[in-house]
N, CA and C atoms as an extended XYZ file, in Angstrom:
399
Properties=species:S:1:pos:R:3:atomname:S:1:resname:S:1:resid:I:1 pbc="F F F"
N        86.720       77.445      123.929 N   UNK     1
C        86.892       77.721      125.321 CA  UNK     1
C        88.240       78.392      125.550 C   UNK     1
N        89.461       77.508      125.623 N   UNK     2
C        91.061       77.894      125.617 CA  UNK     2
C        91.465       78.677      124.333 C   UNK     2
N        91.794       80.014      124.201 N   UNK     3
C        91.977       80.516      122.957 CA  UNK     3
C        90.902       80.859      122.136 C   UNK     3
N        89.739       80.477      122.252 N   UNK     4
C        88.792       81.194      121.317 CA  UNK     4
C        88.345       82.298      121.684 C   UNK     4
N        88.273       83.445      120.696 N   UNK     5
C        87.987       84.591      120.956 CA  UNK     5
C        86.059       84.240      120.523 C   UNK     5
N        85.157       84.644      121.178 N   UNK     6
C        83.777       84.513      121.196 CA  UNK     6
C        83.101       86.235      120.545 C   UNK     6
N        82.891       85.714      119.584 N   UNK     7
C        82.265       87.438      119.079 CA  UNK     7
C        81.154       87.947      119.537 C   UNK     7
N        80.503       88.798      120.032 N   UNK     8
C        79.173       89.383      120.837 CA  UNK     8
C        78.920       90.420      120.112 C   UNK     8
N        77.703       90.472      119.824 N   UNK     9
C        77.385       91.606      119.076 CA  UNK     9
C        77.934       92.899      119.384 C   UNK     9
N        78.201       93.736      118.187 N   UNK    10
C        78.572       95.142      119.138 CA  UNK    10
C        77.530       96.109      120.215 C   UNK    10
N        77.993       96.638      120.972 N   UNK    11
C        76.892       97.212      121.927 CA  UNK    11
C        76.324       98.646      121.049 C   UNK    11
N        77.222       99.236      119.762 N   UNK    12
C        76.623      100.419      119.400 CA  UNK    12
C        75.522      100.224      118.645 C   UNK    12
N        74.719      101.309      118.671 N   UNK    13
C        73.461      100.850      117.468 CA  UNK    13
C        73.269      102.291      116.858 C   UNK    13
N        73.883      102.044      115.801 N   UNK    14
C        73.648      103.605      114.696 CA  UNK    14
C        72.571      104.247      114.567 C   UNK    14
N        71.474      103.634      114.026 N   UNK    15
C        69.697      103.660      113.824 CA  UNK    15
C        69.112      102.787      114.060 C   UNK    15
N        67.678      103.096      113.838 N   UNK    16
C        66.500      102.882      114.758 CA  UNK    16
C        65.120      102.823      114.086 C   UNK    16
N        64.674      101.621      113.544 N   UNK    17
C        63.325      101.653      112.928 CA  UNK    17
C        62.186      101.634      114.481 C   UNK    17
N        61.518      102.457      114.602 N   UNK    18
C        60.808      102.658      115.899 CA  UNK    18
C        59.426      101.856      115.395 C   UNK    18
N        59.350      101.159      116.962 N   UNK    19
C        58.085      100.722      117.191 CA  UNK    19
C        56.597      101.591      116.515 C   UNK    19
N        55.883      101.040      115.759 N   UNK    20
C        55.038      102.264      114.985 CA  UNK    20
C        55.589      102.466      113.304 C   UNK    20
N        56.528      102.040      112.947 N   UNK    21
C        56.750      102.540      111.803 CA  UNK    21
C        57.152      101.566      110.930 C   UNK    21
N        56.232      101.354      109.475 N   UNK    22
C        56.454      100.205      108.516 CA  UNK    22
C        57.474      100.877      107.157 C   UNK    22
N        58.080       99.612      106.950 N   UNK    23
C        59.308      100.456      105.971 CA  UNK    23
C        59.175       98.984      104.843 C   UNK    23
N        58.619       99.282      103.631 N   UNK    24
C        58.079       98.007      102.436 CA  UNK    24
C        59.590       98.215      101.614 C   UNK    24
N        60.372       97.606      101.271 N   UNK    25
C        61.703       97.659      100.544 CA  UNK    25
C        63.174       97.158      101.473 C   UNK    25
N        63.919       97.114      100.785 N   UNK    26
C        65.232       96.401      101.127 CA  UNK    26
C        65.578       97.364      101.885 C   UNK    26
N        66.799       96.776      103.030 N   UNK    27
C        67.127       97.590      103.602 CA  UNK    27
C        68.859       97.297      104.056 C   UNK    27
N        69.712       98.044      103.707 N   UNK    28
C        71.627       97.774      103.716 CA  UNK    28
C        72.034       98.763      104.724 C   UNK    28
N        72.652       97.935      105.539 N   UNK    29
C        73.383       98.919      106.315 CA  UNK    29
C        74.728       98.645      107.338 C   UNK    29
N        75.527       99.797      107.797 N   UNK    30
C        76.674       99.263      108.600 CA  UNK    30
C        76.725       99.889      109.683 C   UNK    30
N        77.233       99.027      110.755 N   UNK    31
C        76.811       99.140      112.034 CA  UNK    31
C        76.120       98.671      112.881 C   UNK    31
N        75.232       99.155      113.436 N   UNK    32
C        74.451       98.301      114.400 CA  UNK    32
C        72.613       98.746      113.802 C   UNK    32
N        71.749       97.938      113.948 N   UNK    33
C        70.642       98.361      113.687 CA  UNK    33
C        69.360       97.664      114.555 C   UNK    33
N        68.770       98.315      115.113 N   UNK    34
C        67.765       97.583      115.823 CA  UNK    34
C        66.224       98.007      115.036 C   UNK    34
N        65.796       97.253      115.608 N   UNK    35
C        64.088       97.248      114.791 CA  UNK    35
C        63.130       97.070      115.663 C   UNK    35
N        62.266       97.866      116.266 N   UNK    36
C        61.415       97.724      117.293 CA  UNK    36
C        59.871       98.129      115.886 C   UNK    36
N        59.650       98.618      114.577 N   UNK    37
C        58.692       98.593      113.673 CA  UNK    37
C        58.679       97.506      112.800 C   UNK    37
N        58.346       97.287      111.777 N   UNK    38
C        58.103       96.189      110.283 CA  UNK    38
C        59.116       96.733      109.521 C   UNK    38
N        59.191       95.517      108.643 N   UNK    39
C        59.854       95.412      107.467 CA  UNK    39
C        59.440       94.831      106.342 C   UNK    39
N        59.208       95.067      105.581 N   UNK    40
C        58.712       93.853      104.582 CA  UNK    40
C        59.689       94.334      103.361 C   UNK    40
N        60.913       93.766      103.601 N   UNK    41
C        61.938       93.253      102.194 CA  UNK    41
C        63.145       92.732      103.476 C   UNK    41
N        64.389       92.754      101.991 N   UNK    42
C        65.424       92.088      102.731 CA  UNK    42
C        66.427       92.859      104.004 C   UNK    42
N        66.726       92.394      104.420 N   UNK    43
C        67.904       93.620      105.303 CA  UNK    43
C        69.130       92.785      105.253 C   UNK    43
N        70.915       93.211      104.845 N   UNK    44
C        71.285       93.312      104.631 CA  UNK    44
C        72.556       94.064      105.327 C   UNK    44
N        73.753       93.322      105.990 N   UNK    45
C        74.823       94.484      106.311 CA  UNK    45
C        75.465       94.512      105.196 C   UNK    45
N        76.303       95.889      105.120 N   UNK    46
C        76.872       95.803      103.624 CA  UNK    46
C        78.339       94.770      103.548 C   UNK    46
N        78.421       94.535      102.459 N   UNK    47
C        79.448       93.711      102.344 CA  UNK    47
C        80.790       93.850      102.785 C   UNK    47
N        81.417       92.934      103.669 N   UNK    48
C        82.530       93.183      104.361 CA  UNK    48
C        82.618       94.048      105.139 C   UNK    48
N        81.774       94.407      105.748 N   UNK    49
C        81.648       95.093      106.893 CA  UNK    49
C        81.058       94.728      108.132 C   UNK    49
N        81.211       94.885      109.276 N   UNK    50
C        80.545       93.996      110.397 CA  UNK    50
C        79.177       95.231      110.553 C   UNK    50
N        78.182       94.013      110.964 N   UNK    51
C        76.843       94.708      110.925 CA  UNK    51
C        76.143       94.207      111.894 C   UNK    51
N        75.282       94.572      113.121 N   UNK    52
C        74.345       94.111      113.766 CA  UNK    52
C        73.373       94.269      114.174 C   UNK    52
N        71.979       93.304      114.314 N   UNK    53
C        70.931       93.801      113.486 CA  UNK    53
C        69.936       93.101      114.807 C   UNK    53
N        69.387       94.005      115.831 N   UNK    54
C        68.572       93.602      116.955 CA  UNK    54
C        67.601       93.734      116.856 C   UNK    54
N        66.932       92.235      116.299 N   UNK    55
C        65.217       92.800      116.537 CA  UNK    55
C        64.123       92.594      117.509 C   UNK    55
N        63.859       93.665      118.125 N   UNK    56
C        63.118       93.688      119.697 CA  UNK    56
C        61.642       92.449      119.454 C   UNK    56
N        61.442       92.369      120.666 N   UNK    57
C        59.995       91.725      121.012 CA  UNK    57
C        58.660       91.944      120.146 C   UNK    57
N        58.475       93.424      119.556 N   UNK    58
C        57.462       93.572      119.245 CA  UNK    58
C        57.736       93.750      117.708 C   UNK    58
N        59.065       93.429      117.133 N   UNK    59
C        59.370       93.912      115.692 CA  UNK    59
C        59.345       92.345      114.812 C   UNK    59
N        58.896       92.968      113.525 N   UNK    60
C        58.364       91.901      112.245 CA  UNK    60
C        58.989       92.195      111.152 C   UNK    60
N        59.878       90.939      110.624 N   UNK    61
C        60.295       90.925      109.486 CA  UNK    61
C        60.100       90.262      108.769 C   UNK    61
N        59.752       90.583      107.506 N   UNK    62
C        59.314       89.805      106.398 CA  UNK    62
C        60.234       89.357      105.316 C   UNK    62
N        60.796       89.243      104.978 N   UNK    63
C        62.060       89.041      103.903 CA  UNK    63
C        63.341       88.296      104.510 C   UNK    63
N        64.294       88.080      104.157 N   UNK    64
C        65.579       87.544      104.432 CA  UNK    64
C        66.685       88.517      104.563 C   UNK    64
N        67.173       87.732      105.904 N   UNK    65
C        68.392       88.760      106.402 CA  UNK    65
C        69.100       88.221      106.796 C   UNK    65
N        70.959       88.642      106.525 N   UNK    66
C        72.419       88.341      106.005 CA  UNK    66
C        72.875       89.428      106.565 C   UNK    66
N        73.677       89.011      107.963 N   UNK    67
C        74.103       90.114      108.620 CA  UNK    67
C        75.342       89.135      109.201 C   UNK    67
N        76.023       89.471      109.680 N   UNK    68
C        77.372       89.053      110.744 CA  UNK    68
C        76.989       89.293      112.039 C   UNK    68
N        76.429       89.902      112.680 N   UNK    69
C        75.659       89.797      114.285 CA  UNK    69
C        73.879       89.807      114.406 C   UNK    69
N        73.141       88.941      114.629 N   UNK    70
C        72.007       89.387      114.570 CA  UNK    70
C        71.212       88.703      116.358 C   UNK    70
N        70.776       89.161      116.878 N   UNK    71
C        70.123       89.032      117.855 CA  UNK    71
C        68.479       89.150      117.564 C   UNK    71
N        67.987       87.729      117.981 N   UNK    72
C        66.498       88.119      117.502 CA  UNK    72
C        65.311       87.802      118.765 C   UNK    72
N        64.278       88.577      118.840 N   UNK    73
C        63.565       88.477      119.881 CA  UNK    73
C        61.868       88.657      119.314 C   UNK    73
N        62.158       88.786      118.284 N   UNK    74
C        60.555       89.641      117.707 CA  UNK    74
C        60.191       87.893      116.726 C   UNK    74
N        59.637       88.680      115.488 N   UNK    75
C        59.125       87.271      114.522 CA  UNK    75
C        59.982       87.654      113.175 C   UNK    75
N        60.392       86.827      112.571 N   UNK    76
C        61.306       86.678      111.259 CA  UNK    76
C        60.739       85.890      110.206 C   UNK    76
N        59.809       85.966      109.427 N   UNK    77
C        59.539       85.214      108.364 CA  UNK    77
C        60.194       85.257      106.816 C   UNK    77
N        61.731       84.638      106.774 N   UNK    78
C        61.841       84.216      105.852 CA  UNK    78
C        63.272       84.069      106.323 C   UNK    78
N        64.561       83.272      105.196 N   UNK    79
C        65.346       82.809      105.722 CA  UNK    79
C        66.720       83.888      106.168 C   UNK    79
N        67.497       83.053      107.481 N   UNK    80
C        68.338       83.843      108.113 CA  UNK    80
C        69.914       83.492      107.931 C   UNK    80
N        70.678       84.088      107.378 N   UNK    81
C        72.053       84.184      107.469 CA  UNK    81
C        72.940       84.925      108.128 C   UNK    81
N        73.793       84.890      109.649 N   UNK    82
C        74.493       85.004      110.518 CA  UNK    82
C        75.550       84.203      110.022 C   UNK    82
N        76.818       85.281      109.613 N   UNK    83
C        78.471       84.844      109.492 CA  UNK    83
C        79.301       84.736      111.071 C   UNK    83
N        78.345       85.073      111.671 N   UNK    84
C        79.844       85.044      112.805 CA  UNK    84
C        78.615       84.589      114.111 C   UNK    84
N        77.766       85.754      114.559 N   UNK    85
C        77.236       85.275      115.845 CA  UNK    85
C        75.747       85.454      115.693 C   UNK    85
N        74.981       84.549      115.875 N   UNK    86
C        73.282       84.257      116.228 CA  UNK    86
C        73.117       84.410      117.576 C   UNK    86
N        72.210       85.151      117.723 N   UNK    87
C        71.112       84.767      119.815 CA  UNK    87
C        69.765       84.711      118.765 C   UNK    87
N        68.890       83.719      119.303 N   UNK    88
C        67.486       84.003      119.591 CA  UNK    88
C        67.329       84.021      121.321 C   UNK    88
N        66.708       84.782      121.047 N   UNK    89
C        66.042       85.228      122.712 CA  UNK    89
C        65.081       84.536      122.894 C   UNK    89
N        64.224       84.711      124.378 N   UNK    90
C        63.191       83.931      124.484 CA  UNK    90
C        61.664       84.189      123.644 C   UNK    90
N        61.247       85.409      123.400 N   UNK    91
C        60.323       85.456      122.592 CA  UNK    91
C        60.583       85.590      120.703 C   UNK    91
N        62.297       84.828      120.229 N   UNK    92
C        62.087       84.687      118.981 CA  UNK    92
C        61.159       83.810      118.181 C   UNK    92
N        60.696       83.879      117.154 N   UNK    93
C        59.603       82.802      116.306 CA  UNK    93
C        59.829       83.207      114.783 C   UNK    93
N        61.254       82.467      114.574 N   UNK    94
C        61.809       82.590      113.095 CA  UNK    94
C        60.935       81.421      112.014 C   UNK    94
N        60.666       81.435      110.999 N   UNK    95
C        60.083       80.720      110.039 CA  UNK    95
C        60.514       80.945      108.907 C   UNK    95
N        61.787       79.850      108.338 N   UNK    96
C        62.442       80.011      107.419 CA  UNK    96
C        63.817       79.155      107.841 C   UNK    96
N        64.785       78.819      106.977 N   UNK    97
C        65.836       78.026      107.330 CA  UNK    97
C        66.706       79.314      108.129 C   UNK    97
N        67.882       78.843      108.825 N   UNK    98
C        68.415       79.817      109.455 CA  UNK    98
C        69.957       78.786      109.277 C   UNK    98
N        71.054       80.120      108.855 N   UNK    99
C        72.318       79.768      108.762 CA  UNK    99
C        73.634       80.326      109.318 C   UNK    99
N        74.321       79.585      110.888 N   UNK   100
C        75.142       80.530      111.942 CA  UNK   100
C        75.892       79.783      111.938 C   UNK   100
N        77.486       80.168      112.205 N   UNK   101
C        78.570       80.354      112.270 CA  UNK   101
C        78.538       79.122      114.060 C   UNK   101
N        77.755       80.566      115.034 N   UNK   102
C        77.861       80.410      116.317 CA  UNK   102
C        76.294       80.810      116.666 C   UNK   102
N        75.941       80.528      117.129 N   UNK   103
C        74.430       79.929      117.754 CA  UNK   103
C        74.291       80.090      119.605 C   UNK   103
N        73.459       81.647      119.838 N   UNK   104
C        73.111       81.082      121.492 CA  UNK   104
C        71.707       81.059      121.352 C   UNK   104
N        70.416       79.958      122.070 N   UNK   105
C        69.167       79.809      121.675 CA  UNK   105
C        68.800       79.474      122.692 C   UNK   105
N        67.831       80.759      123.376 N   UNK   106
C        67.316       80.514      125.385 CA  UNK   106
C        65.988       79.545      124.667 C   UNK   106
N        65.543       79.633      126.129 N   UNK   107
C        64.448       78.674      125.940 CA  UNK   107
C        62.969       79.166      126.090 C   UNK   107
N        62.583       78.817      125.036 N   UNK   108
C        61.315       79.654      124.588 CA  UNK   108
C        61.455       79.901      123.051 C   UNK   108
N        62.625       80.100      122.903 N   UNK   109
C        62.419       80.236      121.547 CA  UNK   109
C        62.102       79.558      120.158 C   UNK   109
N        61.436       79.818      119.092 N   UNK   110
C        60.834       78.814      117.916 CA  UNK   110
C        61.460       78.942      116.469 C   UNK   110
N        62.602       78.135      116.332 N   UNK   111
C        62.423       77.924      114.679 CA  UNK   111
C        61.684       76.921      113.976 C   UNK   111
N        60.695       77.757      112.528 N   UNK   112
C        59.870       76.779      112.390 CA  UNK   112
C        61.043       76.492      110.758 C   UNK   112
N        62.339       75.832      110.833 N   UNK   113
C        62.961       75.681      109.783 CA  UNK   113
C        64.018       74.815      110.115 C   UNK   113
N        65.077       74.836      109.032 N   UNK   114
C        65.951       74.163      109.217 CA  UNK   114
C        66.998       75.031      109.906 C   UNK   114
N        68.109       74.687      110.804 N   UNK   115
C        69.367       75.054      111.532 CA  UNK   115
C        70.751       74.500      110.678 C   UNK   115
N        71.007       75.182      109.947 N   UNK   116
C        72.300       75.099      109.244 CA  UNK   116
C        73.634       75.440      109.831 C   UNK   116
N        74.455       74.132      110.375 N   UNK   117
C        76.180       75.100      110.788 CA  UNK   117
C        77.105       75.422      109.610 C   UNK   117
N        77.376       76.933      109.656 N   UNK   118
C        78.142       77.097      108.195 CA  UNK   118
C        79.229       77.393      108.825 C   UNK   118
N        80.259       76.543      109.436 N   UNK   119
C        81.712       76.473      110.685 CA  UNK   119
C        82.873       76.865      109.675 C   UNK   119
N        83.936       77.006      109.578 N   UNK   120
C        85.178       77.027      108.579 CA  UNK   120
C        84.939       75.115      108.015 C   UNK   120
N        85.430       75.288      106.920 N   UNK   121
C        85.756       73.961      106.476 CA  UNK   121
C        86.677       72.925      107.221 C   UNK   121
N        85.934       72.071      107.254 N   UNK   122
C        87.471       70.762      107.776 CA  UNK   122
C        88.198       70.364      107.062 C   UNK   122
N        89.171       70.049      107.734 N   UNK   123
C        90.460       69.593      106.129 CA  UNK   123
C        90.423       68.259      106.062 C   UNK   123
N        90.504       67.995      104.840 N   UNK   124
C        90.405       67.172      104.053 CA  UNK   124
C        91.900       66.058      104.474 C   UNK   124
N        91.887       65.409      104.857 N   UNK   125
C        92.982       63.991      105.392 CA  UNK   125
C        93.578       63.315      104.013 C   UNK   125
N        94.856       63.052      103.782 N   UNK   126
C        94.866       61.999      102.489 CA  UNK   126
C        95.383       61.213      103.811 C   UNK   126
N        95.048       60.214      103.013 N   UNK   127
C        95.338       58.815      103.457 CA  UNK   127
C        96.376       57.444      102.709 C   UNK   127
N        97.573       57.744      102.649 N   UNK   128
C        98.433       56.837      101.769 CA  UNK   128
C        98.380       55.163      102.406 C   UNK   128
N        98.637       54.624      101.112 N   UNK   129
C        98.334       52.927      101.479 CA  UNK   129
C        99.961       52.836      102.009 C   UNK   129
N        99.788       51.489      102.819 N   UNK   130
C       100.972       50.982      103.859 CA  UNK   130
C       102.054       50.609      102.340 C   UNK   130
N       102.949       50.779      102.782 N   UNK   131
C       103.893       50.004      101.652 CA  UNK   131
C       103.869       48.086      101.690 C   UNK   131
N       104.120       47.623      100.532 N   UNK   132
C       104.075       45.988      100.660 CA  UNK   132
C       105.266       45.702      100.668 C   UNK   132
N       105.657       44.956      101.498 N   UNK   133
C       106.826       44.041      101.287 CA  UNK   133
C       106.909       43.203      100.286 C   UNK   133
């Protein structure tokens, strides 16, 4: 709330798998990417790079996807990794474990998996014994 900076996906979107069009193989990329067609492999932002990956109402993915912004609204079958910021929207229906940083989830939406928080680590406390008299 006080001091936290809240990450939002970026508003640019580089390319464009269009509604109508199936693409069978992996897919890497940087920037922004939305998906209104299919997929059937993994998608992928490239490493160390911020990537965000919007998939509309009517778009289907089949494989697992590892992005740093992903906004989802369509169907996702298989598992999801988000480093920094997750939305499911109201018509998402993910099936597969899903793993976010930061998490917004309207209502309507379906994971049929597990919800993993992958937060920074907590630190570890030592604890020294009282001295004896």
């Amino acid at each position: 709330m006080f001091g936290k900076k809240i990450n939002k996906p970026q508003g640019r979107i580089d390319s464009l798998i269009g509604a109508g069009t199936s693409l069978e193989g992996d897919v890497t990329f940087t920037g922004g990417l939305r998906v209104d067609g299919e997929i059937k492999g993994n998608v992928r932002g490239s490493e160390g790079q911020p990537a965000t990956l919007v998939i509309s109402e009517h778009a289907r993915i089949e494989g697992e996807i590892s992005v740093s912004h992903l906004v989802i609204n369509g169907t996702v079958i298989g598992a999801v990794h988000s480093s920094d910021f997750l939305e499911l929207q109201t018509r998402a229906r993910v099936t597969g474990d899903v793993e976010y940083s930061t998490i917004e989830m309207h209502l309507g939406a379906v994971v049929q998996g597990r919800l993993v928080h992958e937060g920074a680590p907590s630190k570890a406390v030592e604890l020294k014994l009282a001295a004896s008299n």
